[in-house]
Tab-separated table of N, CA and C and ligand atoms in Angstrom:
chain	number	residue	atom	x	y	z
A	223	UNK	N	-1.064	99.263	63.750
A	223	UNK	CA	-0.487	98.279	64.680
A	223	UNK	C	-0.970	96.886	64.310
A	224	UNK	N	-0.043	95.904	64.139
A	224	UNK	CA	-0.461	94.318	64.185
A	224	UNK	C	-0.623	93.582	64.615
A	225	UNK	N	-1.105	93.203	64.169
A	225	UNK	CA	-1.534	91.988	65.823
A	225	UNK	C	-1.070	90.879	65.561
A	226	UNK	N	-0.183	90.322	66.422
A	226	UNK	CA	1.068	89.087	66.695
A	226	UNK	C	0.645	87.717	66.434
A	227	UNK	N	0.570	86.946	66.103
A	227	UNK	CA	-0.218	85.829	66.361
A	227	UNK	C	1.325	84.746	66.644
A	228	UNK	N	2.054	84.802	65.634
A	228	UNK	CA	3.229	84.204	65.669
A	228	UNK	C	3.958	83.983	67.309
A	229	UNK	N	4.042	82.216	67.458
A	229	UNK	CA	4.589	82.441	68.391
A	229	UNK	C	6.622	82.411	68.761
A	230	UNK	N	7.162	81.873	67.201
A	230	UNK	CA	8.259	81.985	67.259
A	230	UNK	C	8.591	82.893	66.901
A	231	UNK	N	9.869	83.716	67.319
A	231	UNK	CA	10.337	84.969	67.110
A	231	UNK	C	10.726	84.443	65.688
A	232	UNK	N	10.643	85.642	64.844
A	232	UNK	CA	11.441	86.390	63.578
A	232	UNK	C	12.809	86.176	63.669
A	233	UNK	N	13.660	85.820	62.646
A	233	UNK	CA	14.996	85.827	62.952
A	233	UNK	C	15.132	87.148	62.244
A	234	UNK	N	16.275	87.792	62.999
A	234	UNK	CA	16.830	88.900	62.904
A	234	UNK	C	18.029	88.840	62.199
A	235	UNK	N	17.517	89.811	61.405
A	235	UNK	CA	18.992	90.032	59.909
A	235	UNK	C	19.191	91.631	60.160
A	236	UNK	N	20.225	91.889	60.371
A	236	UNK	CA	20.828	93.385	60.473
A	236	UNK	C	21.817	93.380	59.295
A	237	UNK	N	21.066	94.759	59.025
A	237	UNK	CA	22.156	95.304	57.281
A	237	UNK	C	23.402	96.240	57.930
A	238	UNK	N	24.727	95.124	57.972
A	238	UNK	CA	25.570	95.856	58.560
A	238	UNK	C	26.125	96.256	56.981
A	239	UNK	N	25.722	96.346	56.270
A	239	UNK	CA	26.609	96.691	54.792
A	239	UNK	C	27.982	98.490	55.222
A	240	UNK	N	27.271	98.833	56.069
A	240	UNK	CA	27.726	100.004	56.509
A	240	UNK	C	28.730	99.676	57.180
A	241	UNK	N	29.146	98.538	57.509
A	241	UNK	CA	30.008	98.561	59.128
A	241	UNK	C	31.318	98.757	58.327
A	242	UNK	N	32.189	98.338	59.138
A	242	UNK	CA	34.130	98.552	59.131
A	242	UNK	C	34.440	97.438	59.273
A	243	UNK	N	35.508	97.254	58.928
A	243	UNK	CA	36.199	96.104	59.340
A	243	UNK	C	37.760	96.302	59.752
A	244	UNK	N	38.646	96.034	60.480
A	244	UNK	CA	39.463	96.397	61.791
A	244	UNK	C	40.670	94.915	61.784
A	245	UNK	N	41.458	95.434	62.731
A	245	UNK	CA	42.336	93.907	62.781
A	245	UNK	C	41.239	93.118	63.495
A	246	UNK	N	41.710	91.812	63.715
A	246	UNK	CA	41.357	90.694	64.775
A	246	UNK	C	41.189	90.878	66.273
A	247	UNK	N	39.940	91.271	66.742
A	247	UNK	CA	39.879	91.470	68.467
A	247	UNK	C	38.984	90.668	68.890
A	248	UNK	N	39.016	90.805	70.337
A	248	UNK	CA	37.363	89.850	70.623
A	248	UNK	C	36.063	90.418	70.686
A	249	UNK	N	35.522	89.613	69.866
A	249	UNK	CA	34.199	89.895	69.733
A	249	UNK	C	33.612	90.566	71.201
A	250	UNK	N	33.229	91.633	71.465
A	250	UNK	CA	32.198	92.125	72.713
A	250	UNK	C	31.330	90.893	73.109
A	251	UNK	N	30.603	90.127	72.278
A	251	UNK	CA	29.616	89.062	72.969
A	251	UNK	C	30.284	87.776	73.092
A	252	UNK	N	31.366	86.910	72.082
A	252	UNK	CA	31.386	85.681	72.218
A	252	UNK	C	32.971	85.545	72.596
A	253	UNK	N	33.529	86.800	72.312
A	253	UNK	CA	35.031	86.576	72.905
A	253	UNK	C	35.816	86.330	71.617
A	254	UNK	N	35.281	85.758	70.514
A	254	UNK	CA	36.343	85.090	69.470
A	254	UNK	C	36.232	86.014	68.478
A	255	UNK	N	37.968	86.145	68.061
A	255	UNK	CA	38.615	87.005	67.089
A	255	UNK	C	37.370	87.578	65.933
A	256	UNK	N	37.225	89.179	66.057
A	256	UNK	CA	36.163	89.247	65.200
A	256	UNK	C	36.876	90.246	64.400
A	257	UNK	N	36.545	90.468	62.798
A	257	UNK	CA	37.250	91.572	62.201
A	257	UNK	C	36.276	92.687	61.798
A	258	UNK	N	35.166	91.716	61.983
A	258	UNK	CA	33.757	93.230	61.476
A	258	UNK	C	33.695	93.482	63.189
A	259	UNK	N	33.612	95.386	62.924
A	259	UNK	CA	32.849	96.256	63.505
A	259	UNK	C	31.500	96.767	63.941
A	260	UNK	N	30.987	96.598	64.510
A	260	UNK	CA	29.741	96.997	65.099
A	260	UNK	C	29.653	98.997	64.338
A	261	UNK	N	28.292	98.475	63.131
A	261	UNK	CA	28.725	100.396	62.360
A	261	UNK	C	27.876	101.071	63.078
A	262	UNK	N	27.535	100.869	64.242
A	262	UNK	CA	27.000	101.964	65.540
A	262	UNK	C	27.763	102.056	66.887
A	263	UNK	N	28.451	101.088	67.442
A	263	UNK	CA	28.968	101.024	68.358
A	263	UNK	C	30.509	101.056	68.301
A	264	UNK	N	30.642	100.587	66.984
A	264	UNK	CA	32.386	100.992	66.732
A	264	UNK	C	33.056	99.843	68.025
A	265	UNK	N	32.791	98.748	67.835
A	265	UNK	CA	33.459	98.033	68.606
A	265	UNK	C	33.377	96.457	67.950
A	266	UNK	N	34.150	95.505	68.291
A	266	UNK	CA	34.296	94.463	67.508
A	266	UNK	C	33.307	93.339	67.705
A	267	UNK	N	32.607	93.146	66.874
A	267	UNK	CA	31.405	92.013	67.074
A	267	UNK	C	31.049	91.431	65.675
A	268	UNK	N	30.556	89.850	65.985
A	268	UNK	CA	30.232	89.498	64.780
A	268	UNK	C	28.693	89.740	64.600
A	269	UNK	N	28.830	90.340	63.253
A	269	UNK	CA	27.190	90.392	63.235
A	269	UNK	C	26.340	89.379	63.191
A	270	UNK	N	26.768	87.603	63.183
A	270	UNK	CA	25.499	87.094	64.059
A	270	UNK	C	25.495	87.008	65.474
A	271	UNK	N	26.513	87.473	66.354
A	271	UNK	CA	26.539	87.112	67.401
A	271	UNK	C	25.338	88.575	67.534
A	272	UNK	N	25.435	90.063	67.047
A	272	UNK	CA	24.634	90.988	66.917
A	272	UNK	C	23.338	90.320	66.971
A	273	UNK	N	23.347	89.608	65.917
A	273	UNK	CA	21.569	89.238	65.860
A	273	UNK	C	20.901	87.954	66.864
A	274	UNK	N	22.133	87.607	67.048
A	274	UNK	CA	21.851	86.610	68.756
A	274	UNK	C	21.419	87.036	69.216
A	275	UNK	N	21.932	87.956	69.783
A	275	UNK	CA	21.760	89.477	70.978
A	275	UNK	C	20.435	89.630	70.623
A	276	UNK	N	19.964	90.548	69.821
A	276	UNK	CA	19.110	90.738	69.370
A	276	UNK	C	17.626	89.827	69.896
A	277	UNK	N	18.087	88.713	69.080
A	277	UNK	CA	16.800	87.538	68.872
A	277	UNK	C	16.831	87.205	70.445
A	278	UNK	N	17.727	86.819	71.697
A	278	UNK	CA	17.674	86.707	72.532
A	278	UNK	C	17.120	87.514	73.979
A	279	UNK	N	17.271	88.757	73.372
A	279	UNK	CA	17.184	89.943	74.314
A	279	UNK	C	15.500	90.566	74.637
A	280	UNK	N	14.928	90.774	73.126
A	280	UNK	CA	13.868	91.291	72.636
A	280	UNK	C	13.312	90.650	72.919
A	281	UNK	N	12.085	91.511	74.130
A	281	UNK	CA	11.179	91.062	75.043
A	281	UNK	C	9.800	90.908	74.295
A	282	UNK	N	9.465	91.344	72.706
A	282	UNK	CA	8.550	90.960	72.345
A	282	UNK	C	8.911	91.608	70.899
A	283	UNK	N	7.854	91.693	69.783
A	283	UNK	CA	8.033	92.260	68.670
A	283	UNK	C	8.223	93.183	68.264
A	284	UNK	N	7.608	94.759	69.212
A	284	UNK	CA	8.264	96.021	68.822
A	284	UNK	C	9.332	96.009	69.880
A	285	UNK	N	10.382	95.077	70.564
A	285	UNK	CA	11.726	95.425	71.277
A	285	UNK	C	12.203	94.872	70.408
A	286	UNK	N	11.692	93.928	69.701
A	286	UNK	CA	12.803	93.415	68.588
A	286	UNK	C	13.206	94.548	67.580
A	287	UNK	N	12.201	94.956	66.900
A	287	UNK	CA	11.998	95.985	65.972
A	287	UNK	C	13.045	97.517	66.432
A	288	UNK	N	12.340	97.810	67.620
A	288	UNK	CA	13.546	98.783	68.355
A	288	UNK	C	14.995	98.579	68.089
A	289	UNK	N	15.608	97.310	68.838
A	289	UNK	CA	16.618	96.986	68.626
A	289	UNK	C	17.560	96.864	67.136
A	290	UNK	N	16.810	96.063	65.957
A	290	UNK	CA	16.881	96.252	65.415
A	290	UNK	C	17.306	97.521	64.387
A	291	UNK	N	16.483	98.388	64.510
A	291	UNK	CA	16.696	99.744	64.375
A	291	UNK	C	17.604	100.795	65.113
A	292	UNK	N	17.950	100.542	66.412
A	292	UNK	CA	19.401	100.970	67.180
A	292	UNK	C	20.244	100.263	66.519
A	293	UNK	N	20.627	99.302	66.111
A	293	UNK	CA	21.566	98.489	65.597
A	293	UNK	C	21.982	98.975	64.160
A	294	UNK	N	21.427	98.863	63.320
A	294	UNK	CA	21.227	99.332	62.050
A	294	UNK	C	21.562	100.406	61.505
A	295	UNK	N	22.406	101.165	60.982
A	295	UNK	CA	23.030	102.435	60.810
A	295	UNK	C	22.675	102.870	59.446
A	296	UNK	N	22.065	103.998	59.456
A	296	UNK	CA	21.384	104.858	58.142
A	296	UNK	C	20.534	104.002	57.588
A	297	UNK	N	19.365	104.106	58.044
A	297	UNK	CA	18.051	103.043	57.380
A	297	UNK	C	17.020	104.474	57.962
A	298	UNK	N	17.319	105.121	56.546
A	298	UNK	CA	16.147	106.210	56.315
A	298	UNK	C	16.122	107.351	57.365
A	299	UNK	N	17.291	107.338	58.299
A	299	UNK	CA	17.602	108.499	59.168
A	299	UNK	C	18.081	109.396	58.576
A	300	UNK	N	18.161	110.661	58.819
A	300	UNK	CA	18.311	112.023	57.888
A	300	UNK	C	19.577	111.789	57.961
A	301	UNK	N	20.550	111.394	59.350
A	301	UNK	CA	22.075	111.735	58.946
A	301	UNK	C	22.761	110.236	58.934
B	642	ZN	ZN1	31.044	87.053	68.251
């Protein structure tokens, strides 16, 4: 375990290399026409508005990390 010292959050980069891409819908978070897919949620989002979410939400460094890792599709999971 590490110990935090940092007081600005980490910016958050999610490897959507996995995701889909779809016609033009609204983004789930910002509303505007998005064509990438969310490759866990299967729904239309841009992946920085994803890492908005993310960087905004995450109540400290392992919720970031969590999140991160819900987000993230096949990063060393068996399936
Ligand atoms: Zn968006």
């Amino acid at each position: 375990m590490s110990h935090a010292t940092s007081a600005m959050p980490a910016r958050v980069v999610l490897d959507w290399r996995h995701g889909t891409i779809g016609p033009p819908a609204p983004c789930v978070l910002c509303g505007h026409p998005a064509a990438c897919r969310s490759p866990v949620k299967d729904v239309p989002c841009h992946k920085g508005c994803a890492e908005n979410w993310i960087t905004t939400h995450a109540r400290d460094d392992a919720d970031r990390a969590r999140l991160i890792r819900a987000y993230t599709p096949g990063r060393g999971e068996p399936r």
